[in-house]
Coordinates of C-alpha atoms and ligand atoms in Angstrom, one line a residue:
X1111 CA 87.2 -52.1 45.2
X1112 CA 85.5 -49.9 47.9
X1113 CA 86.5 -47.2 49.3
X1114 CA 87.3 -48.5 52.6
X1115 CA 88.9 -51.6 51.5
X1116 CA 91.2 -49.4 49.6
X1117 CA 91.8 -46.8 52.5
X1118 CA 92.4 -50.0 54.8
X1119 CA 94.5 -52.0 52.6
X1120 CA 96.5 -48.1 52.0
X1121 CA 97.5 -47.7 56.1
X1122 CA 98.9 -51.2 55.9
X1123 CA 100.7 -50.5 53.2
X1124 CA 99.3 -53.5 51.3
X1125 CA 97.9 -51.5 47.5
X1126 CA 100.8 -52.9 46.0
X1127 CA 101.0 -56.6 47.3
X1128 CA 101.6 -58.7 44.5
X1129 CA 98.8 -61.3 45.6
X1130 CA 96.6 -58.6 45.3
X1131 CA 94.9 -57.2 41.7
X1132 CA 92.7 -53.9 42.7
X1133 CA 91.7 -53.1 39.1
X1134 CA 89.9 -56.5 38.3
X1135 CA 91.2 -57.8 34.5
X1136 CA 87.7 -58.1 32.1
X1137 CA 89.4 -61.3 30.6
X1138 CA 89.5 -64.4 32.9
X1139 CA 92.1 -65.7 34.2
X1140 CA 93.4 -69.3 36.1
X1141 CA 95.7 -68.3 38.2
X1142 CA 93.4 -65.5 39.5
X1143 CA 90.7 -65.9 42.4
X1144 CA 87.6 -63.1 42.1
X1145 CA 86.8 -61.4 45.4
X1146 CA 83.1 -60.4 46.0
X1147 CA 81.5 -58.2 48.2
X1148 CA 78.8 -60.1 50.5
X1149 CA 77.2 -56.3 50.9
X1150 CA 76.7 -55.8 47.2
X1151 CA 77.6 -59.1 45.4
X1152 CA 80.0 -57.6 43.1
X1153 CA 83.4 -58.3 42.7
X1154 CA 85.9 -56.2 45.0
X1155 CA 89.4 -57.4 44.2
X1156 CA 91.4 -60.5 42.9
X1157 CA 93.7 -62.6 44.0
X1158 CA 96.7 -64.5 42.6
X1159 CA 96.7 -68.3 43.4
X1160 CA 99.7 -70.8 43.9
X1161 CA 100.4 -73.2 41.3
X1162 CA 102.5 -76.4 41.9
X1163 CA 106.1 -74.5 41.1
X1164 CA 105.0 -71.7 43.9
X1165 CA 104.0 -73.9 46.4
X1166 CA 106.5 -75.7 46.4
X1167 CA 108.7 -72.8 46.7
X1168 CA 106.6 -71.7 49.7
X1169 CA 106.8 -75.5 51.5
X1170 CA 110.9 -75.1 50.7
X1171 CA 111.1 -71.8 52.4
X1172 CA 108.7 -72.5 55.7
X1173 CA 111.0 -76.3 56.1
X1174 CA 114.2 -74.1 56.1
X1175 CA 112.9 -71.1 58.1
X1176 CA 111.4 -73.9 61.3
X1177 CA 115.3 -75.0 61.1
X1178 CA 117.0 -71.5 62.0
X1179 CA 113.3 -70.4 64.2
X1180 CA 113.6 -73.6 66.2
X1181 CA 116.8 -72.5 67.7
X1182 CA 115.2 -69.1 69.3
X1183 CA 114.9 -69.9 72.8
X1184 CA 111.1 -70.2 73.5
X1185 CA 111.4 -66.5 75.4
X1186 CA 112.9 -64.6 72.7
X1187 CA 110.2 -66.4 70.1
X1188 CA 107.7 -64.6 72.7
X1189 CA 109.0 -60.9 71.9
X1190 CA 108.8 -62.0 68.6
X1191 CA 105.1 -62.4 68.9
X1192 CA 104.3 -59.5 71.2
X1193 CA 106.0 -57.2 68.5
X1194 CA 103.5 -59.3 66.1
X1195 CA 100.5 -58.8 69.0
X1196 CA 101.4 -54.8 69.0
X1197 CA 101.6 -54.4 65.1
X1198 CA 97.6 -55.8 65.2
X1199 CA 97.0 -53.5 68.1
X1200 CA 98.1 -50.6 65.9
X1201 CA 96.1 -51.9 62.8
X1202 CA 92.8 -53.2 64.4
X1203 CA 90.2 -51.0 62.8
X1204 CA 92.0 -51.3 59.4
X1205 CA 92.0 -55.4 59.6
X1206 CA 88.7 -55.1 61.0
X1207 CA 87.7 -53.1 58.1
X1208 CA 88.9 -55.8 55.6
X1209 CA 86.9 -58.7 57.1
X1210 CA 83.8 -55.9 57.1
X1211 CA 84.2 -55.9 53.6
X1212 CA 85.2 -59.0 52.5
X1213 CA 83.3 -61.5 54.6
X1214 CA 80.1 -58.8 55.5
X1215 CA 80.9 -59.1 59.4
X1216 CA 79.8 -55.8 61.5
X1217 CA 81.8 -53.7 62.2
X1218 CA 82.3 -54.6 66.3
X1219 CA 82.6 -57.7 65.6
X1220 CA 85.1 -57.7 63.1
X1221 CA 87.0 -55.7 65.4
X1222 CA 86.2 -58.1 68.1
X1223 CA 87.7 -60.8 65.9
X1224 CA 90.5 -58.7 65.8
X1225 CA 90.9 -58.3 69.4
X1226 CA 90.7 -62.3 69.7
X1227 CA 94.3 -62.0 67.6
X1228 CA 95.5 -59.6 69.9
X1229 CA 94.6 -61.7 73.2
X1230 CA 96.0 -64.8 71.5
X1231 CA 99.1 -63.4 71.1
X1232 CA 99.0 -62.1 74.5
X1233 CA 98.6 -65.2 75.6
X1234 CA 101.2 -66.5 73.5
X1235 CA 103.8 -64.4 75.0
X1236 CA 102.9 -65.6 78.6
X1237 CA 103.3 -69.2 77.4
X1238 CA 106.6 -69.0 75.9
X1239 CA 108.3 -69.0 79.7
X1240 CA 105.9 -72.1 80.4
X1241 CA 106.2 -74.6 77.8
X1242 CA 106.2 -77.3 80.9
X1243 CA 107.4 -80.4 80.9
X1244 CA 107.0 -82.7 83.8
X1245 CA 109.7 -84.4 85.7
X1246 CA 108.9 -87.9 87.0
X1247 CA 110.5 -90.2 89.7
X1248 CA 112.8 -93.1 88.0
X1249 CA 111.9 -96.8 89.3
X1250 CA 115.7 -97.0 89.2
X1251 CA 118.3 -95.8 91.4
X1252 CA 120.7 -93.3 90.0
X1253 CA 118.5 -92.4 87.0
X1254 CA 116.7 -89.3 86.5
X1255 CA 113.5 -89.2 84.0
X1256 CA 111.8 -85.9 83.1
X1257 CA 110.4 -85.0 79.6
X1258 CA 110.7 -82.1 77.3
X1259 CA 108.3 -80.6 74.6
X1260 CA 110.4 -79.5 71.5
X1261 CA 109.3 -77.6 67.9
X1262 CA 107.4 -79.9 66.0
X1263 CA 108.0 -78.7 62.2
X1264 CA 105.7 -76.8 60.0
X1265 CA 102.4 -76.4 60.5
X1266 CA 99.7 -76.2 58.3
X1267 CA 96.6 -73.9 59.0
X1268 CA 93.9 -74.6 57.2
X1269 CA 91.2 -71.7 58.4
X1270 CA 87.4 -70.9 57.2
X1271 CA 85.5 -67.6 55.5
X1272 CA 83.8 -66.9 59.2
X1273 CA 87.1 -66.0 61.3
X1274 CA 89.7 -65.2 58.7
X1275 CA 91.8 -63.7 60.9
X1276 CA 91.2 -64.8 64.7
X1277 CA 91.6 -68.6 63.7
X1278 CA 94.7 -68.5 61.9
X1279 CA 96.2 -66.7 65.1
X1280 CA 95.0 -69.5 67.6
X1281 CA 97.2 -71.5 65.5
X1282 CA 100.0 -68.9 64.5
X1283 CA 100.7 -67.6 67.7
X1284 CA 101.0 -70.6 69.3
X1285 CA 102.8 -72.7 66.7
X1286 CA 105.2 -69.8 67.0
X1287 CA 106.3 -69.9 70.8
X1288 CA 106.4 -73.5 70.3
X1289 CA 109.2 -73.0 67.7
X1290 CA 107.0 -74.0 64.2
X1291 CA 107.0 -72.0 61.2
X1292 CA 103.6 -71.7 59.5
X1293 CA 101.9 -72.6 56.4
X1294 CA 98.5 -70.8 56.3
X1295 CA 96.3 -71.8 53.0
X1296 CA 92.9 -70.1 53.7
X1297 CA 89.6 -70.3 52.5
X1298 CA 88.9 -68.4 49.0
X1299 CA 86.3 -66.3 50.4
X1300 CA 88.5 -64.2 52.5
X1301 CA 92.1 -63.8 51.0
X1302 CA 92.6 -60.5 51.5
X1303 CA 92.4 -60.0 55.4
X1304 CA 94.7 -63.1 55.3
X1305 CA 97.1 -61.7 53.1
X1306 CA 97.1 -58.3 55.0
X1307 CA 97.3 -60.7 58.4
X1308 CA 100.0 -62.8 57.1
X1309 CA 101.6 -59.8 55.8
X1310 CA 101.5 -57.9 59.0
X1311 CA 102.8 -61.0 60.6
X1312 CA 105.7 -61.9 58.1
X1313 CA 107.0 -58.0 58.2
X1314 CA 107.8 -58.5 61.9
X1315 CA 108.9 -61.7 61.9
X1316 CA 111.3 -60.4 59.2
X1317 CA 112.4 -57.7 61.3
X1318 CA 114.1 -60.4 64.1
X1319 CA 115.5 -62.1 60.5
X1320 CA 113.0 -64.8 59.9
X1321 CA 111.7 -64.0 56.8
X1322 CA 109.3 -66.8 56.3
X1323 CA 107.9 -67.8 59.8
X1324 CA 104.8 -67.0 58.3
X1325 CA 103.8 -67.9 54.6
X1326 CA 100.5 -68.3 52.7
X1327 CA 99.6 -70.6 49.9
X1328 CA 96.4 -70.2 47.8
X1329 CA 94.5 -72.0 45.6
X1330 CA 91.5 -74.7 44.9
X1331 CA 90.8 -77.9 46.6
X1332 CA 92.6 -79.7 43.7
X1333 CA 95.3 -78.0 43.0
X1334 CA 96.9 -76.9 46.6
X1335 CA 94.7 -78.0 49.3
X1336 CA 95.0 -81.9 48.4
X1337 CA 99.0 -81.8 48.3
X1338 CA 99.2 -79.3 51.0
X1339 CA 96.9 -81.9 53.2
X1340 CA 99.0 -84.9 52.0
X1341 CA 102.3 -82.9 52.6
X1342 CA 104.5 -84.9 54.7
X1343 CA 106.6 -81.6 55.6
X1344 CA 103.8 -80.8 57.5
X1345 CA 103.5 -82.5 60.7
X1346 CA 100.0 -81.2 61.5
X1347 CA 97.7 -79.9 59.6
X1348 CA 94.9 -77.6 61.8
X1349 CA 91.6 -77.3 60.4
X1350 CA 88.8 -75.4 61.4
X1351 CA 85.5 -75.8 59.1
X1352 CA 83.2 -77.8 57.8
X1353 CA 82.8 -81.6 59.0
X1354 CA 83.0 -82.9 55.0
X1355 CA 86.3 -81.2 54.7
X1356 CA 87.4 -82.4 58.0
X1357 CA 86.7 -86.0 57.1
X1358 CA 88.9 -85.5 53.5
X1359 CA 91.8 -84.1 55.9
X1360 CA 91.5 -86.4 58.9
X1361 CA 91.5 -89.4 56.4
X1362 CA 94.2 -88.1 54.4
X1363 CA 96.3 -87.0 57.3
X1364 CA 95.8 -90.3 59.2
X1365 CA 96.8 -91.9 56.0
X1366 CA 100.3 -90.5 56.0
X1367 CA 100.2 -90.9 60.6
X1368 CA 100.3 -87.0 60.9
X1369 CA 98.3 -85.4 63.2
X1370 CA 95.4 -83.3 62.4
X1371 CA 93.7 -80.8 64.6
X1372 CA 90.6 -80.7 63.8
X1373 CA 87.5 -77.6 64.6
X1374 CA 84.5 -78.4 62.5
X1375 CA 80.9 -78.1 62.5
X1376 CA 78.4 -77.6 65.0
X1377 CA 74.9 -77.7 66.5
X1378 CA 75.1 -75.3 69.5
X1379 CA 71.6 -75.5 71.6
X1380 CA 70.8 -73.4 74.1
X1381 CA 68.4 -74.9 76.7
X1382 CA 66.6 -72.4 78.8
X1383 CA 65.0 -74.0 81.9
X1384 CA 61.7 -73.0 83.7
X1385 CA 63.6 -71.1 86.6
X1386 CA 65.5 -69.0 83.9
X1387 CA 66.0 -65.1 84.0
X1388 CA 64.4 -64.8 80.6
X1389 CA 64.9 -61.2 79.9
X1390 CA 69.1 -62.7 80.1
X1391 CA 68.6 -65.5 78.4
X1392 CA 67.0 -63.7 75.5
X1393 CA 69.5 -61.3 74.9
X1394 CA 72.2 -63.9 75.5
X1395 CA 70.0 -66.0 72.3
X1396 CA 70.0 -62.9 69.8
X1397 CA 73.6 -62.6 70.1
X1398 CA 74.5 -65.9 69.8
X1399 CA 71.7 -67.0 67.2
X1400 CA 71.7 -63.8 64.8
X1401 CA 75.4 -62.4 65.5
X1402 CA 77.5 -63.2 62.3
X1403 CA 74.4 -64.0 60.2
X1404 CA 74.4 -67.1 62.2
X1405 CA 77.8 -67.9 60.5
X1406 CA 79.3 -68.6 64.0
X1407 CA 80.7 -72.4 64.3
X1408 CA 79.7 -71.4 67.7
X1409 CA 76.0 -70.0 66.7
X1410 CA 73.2 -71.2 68.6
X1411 CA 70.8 -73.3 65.9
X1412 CA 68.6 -75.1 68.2
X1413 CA 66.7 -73.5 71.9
X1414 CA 65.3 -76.2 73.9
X1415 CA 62.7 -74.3 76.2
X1416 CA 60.8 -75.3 79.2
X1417 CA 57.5 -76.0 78.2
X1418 CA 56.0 -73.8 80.9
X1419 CA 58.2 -70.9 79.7
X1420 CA 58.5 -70.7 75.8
X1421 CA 55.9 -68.6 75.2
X1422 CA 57.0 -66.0 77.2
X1423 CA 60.3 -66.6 76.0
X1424 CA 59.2 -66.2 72.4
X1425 CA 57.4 -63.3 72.5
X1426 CA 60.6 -61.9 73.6
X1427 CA 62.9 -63.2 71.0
X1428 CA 60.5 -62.4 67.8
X1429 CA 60.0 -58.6 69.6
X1430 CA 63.8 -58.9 69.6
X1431 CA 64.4 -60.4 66.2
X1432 CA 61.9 -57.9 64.1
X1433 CA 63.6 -54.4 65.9
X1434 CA 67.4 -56.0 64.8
X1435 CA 68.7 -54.1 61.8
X1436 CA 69.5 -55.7 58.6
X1437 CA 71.7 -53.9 56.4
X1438 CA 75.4 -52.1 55.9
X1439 CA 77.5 -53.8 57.8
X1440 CA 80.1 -50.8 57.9
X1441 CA 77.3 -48.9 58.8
X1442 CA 76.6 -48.6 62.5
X1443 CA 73.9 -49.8 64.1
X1444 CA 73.7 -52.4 62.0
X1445 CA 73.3 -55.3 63.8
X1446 CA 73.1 -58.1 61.0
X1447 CA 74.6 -57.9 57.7
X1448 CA 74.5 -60.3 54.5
X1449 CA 75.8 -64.2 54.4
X1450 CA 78.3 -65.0 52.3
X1451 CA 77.7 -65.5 49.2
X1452 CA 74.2 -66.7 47.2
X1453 CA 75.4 -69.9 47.7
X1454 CA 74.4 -69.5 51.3
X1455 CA 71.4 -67.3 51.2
X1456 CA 70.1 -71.0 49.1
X1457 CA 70.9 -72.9 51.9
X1458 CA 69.1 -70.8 54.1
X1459 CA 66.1 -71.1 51.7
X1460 CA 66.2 -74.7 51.6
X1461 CA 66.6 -75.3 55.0
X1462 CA 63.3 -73.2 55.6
X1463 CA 61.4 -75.1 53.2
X1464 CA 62.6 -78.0 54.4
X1465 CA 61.5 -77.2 58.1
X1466 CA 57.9 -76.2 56.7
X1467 CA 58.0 -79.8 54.6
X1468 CA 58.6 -81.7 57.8
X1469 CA 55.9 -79.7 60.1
X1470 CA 57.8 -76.8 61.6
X1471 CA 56.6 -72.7 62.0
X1472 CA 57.9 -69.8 61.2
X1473 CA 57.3 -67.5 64.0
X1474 CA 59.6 -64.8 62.8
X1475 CA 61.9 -64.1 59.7
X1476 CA 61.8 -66.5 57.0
X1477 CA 62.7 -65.0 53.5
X1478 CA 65.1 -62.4 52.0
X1479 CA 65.4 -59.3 53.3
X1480 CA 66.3 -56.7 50.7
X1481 CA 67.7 -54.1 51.8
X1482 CA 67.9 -50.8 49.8
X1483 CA 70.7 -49.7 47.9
X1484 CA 72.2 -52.6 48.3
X1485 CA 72.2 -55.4 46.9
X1486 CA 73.8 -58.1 48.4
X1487 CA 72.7 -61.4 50.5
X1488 CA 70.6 -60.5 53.2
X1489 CA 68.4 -62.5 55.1
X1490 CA 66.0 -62.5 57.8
X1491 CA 66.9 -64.1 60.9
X1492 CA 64.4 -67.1 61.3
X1493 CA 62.8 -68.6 64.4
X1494 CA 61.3 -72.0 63.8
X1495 CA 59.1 -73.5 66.1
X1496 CA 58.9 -77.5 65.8
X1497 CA 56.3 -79.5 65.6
X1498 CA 54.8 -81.0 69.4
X1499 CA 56.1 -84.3 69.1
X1500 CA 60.0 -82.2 68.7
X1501 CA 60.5 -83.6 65.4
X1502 CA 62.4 -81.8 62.6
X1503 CA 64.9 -83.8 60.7
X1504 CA 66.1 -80.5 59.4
X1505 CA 67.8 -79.3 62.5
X1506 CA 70.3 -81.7 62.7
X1507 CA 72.1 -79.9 59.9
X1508 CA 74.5 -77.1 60.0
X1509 CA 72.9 -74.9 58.1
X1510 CA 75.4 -71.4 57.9
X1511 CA 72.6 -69.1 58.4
X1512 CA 70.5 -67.1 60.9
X1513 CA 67.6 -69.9 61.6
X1514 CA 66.8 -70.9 65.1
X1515 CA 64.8 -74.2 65.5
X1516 CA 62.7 -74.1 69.1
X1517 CA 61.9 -77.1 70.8
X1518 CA 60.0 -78.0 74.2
X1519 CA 60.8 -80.1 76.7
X1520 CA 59.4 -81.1 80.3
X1521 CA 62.1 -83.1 82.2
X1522 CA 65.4 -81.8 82.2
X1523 CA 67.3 -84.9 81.4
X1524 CA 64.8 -85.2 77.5
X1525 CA 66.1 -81.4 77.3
X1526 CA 70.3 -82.7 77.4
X1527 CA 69.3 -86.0 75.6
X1528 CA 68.4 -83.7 72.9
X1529 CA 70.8 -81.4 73.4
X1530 CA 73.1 -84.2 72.5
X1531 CA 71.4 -86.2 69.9
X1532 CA 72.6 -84.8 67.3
X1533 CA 75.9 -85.7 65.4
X1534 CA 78.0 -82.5 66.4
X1535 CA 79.2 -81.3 69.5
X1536 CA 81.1 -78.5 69.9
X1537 CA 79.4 -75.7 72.4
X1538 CA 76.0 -75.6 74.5
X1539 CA 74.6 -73.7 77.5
X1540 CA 71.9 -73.7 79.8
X1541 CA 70.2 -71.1 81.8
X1542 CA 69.0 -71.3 85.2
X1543 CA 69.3 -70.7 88.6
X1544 CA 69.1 -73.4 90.2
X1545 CA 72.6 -74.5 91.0
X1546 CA 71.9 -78.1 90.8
X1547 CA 70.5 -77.9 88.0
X1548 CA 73.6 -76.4 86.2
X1549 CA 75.8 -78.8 87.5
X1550 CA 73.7 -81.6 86.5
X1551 CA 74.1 -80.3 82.9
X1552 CA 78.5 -79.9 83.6
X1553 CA 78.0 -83.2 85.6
X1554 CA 81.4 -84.6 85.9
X1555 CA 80.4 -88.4 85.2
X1556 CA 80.4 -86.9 81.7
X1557 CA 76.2 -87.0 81.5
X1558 CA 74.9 -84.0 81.0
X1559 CA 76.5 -81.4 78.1
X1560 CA 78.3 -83.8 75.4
X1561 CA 79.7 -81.0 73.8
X1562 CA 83.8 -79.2 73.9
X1563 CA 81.9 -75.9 75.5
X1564 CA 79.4 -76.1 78.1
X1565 CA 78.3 -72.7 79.6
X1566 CA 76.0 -71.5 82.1
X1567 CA 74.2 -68.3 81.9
X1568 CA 75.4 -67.3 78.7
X1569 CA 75.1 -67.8 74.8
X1570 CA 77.0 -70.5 73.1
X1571 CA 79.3 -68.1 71.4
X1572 CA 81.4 -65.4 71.6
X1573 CA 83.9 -67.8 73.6
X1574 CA 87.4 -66.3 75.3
X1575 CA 90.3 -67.4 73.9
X1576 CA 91.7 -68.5 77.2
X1577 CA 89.7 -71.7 76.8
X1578 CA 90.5 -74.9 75.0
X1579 CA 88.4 -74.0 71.7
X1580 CA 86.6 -77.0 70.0
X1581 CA 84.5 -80.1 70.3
X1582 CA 83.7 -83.9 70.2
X1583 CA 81.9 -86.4 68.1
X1584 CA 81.4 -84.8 64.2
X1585 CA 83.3 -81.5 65.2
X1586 CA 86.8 -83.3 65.5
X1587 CA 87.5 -84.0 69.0
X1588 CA 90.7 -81.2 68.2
X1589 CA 91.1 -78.5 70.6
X1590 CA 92.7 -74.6 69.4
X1591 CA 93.5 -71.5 71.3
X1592 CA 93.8 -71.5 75.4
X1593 CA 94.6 -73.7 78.2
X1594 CA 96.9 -76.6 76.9
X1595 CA 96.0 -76.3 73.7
X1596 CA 99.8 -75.8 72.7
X1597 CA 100.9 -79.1 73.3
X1598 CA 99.3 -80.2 69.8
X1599 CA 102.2 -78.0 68.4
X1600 CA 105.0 -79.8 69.9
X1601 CA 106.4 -83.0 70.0
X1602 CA 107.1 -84.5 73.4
X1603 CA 110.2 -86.3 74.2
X1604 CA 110.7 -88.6 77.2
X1605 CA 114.2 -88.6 78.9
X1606 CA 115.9 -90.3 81.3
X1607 CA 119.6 -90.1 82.5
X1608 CA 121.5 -92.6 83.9
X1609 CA 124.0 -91.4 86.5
X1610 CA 124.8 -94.3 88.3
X1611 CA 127.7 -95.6 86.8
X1612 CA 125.9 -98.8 86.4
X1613 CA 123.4 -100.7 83.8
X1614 CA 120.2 -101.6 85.3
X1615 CA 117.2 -102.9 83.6
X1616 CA 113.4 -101.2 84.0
X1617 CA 111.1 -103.9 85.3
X1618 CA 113.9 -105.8 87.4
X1619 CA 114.9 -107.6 84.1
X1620 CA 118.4 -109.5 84.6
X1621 CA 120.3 -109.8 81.3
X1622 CA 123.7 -111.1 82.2
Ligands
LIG1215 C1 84.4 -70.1 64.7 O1 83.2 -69.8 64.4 O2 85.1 -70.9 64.0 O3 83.4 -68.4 70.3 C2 85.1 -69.5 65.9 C3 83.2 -67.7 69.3 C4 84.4 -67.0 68.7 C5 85.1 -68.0 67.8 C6 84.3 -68.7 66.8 N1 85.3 -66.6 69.8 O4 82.1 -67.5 68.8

């Protein structure tokens, strides 16, 4: 345990959960998940898992708590969650503290992840006075027709290592004006900031007497996520994370005709026309393609660059790239700290040798980067230049890492044909300024950008929460966080009232 995991997990009160085991046991144990720091590899905390008898328990619990939350009146759910909004106000730095230390995120943006939770829940409170339904003229005299969107049940959150806290809010706070309770199981790599979140959460919530709006369940594919995915309690399962574990849920899911809200994987490119401001759209590309260790579903992987400006453009992302600093990520100033785990500082290797196999450069980057003291998994963010004829089978995998692949193009329409050949689609930009240009890449016949996010003038990430969050083809077509995103939550009922006194048929059907 660090020191400032301890002192964080101490303001919230949290040293005594009983998920939570500070003094590791020497002896191993099943029930028991190992935390490890990214920043020094070695093992931080452990966490107690669900077996079948828990879960169950759990599943119980959440079922009866949607029945008494469902009859809140939408409003009074909303001061619910702007109690639950303030509480993450208060504890920001701690949280962001948790997810420094137990994922490796920076320190600004952990607390920026932080602050997504807090806007979420913002935005949650404005929605609970305009959960709209439409009303609709009736074909029929005397009849009225108007329809209403009601609680939907529990909801299952199923939420990645890379925002371990912000995701599981997109869903929470939401599913919570709309009158769900929530069943959060979240991914092994970061249990603690999700227990301290869904802690933080559940003490409020308990405070207005709903003791379990908000419950977790933890364990292994096998044991939990498999029933929790075919759990027919759960009405919708929400998953954000890898396209192979979206499949296993959508095809599950769709099995049993629930819903599934799906956020998986992208293949964000960034292309950067001839016109561009480059000194912008550098910056905007060293956010987006180094920030999180390139552990962003939103992280830009490929740069498409005008042939008459990638030079130019590359000498000012490798000067970029080789002043970032590597290291601490608690530390500040840092501006990049370690992946994961090892298992992702060998995917970054392989990807690299696979893009050197198949003709690509390495301009910049391109190994470990050890880092003194420390020794946990840092890389080096990587540019990659392709080959001339554009090919590199490589980067049309997500590879969770900080490696940029650079390709050229001369026409603008071969830049968003490859843009969008590949199989994921979740967020892209463009910069110029040339207006047509930009709107030739939003073009509203739907051929230009094929992706959920399409910006202009900016990076691919760092997206507001005010949007629609997500993406088409291989990233799940589901859409989390702003805009009407809350209707996934709900179930939509279609009325109409008869006050004519009489029987008439829709459709001008006689049935004497
Ligand atoms: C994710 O990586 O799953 O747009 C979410 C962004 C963040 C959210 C990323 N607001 O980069």
């Amino acid at each position: 345990m660090t020191h400032a995991l301890r002192e964080a997990l101490s303001s919230l009160s949290l040293i005594d959960h009983p998920r939570l085991i500070l003094n590791i046991p020497a002896s191993q144990d099943k029930g028991l998940s190992i935390v490890s720091s990214p920043t020094t590899g070695r093992p931080i905390a452990a966490v107690r898992l669900d077996d079948e008898r828990s879960y169950e328990e759990t599943l119980g619990r959440s079922v009866a708590a949607f029945r008494k939350w469902r009859e809140v009146p939408a409003p009074i759910r909303g001061q619910v969650v702007r109690a639950i909004g303030d509480e993450f106000r208060t504890h920001k730095d701690a949280l962001g503290a948790i997810i420094t230390a137990e994922v490796g995120k920076i320190t600004s943006e952990a607390r920026g992840e932080v602050q997504e939770t807090i806007d979420i829940a913002d935005f949650a409170v404005g929605l609970s006075r305009q959960l709209y339904g439409l009303t609709m003229p009736s074909e029929r005299p005397g009849h009225a027709m108007r329809e209403q969107w009601l609680p939907l049940g529990p909801v299952g959150v199923i939420s990645a290592f890379n925002f371990p806290n912000a995701v599981w809010a997109w869903n929470a706070m939401l599913a919570a004006v709309c009158g769900d309770s929530v069943v959060w199981k979240p991914s092994l790599l970061a249990p603690i900031i999700a227990i301290a979140s869904n802690t933080l959460a559940q003490r409020v919530a308990s405070r207005f007497g709903h003791e379990d709006l908000f419950t977790l369940v933890m364990g292994s594919d096998q044991v939990i996520g498999e029933r929790f995915i075919a759990d027919k309690r759960l009405p919708l399962i929400s998953a954000t994370g890898s396209c192979r574990m979206g499949r296993r849920v959508g095809e599950v899911v769709s099995k049993r005709l629930g819903r599934s809200l799906l956020e998986l994987g992208g293949n964000n490119a960034a292309i950067v026309h001839e016109d561009a401001d480059l000194d912008l759209a550098a910056r905007a590309i060293v956010f987006a393609a180094v920030g999180t260790c390139g552990q962003r579903c939103t992280t830009t992987r490929r740069l498409i660059a005008h042939e008459s400006i990638v030079d130019q453009l590359l000498a000012k992302l490798t000067k970029a790239y080789q002043s970032v600093k590597i290291g601490d990520p608690a530390q500040d100033g840092t501006l990049v700290g370690p992946l994961v785990n090892a298992r992702a500082v060998e995917g970054f290797e392989q990807a690299i040798a696979a893009a050197k196999q198949q003709g690509g450069t390495v301009l910049v980057g391109g190994s470990r980067a050890p880092v003194t003291g420390l020794t946990g998994h840092f890389v080096q963010p990587t540019i990659i230049r392709a080959p001339a004829n554009n090919q590199l089978p490589i980067a049309r995998e997500e590879t969770f890492a900080p490696i940029l692949y650079v390709f050229t193009y001369r026409d603008i329409d071969d830049a968003i044909a490859m843009q969008n050949g590949v199989d994921q689609g979740l967020s892209s930009c463009i910069f110029t300024r040339d207006a047509g240009i930009a709107e030739r890449f939003l073009s509203p016949a739907g051929s230009g950008s094929d992706c959920g996010i399409a910006n202009v003038n900016l990076g691919t990430s760092g997206a507001e929460i005010g949007g629609a969050f997500g993406g088409e083809k291989d990233t799940g077509g589901g859409r989390e966080s702003g805009s009407d995103s809350w209707k996934a939550y709900m179930r939509r009922q279609t009325c109409t009232i008869n006050f004519s006194g009489k029987l008439e048929l829709a459709q001008g059907i006689k049935f004497e």
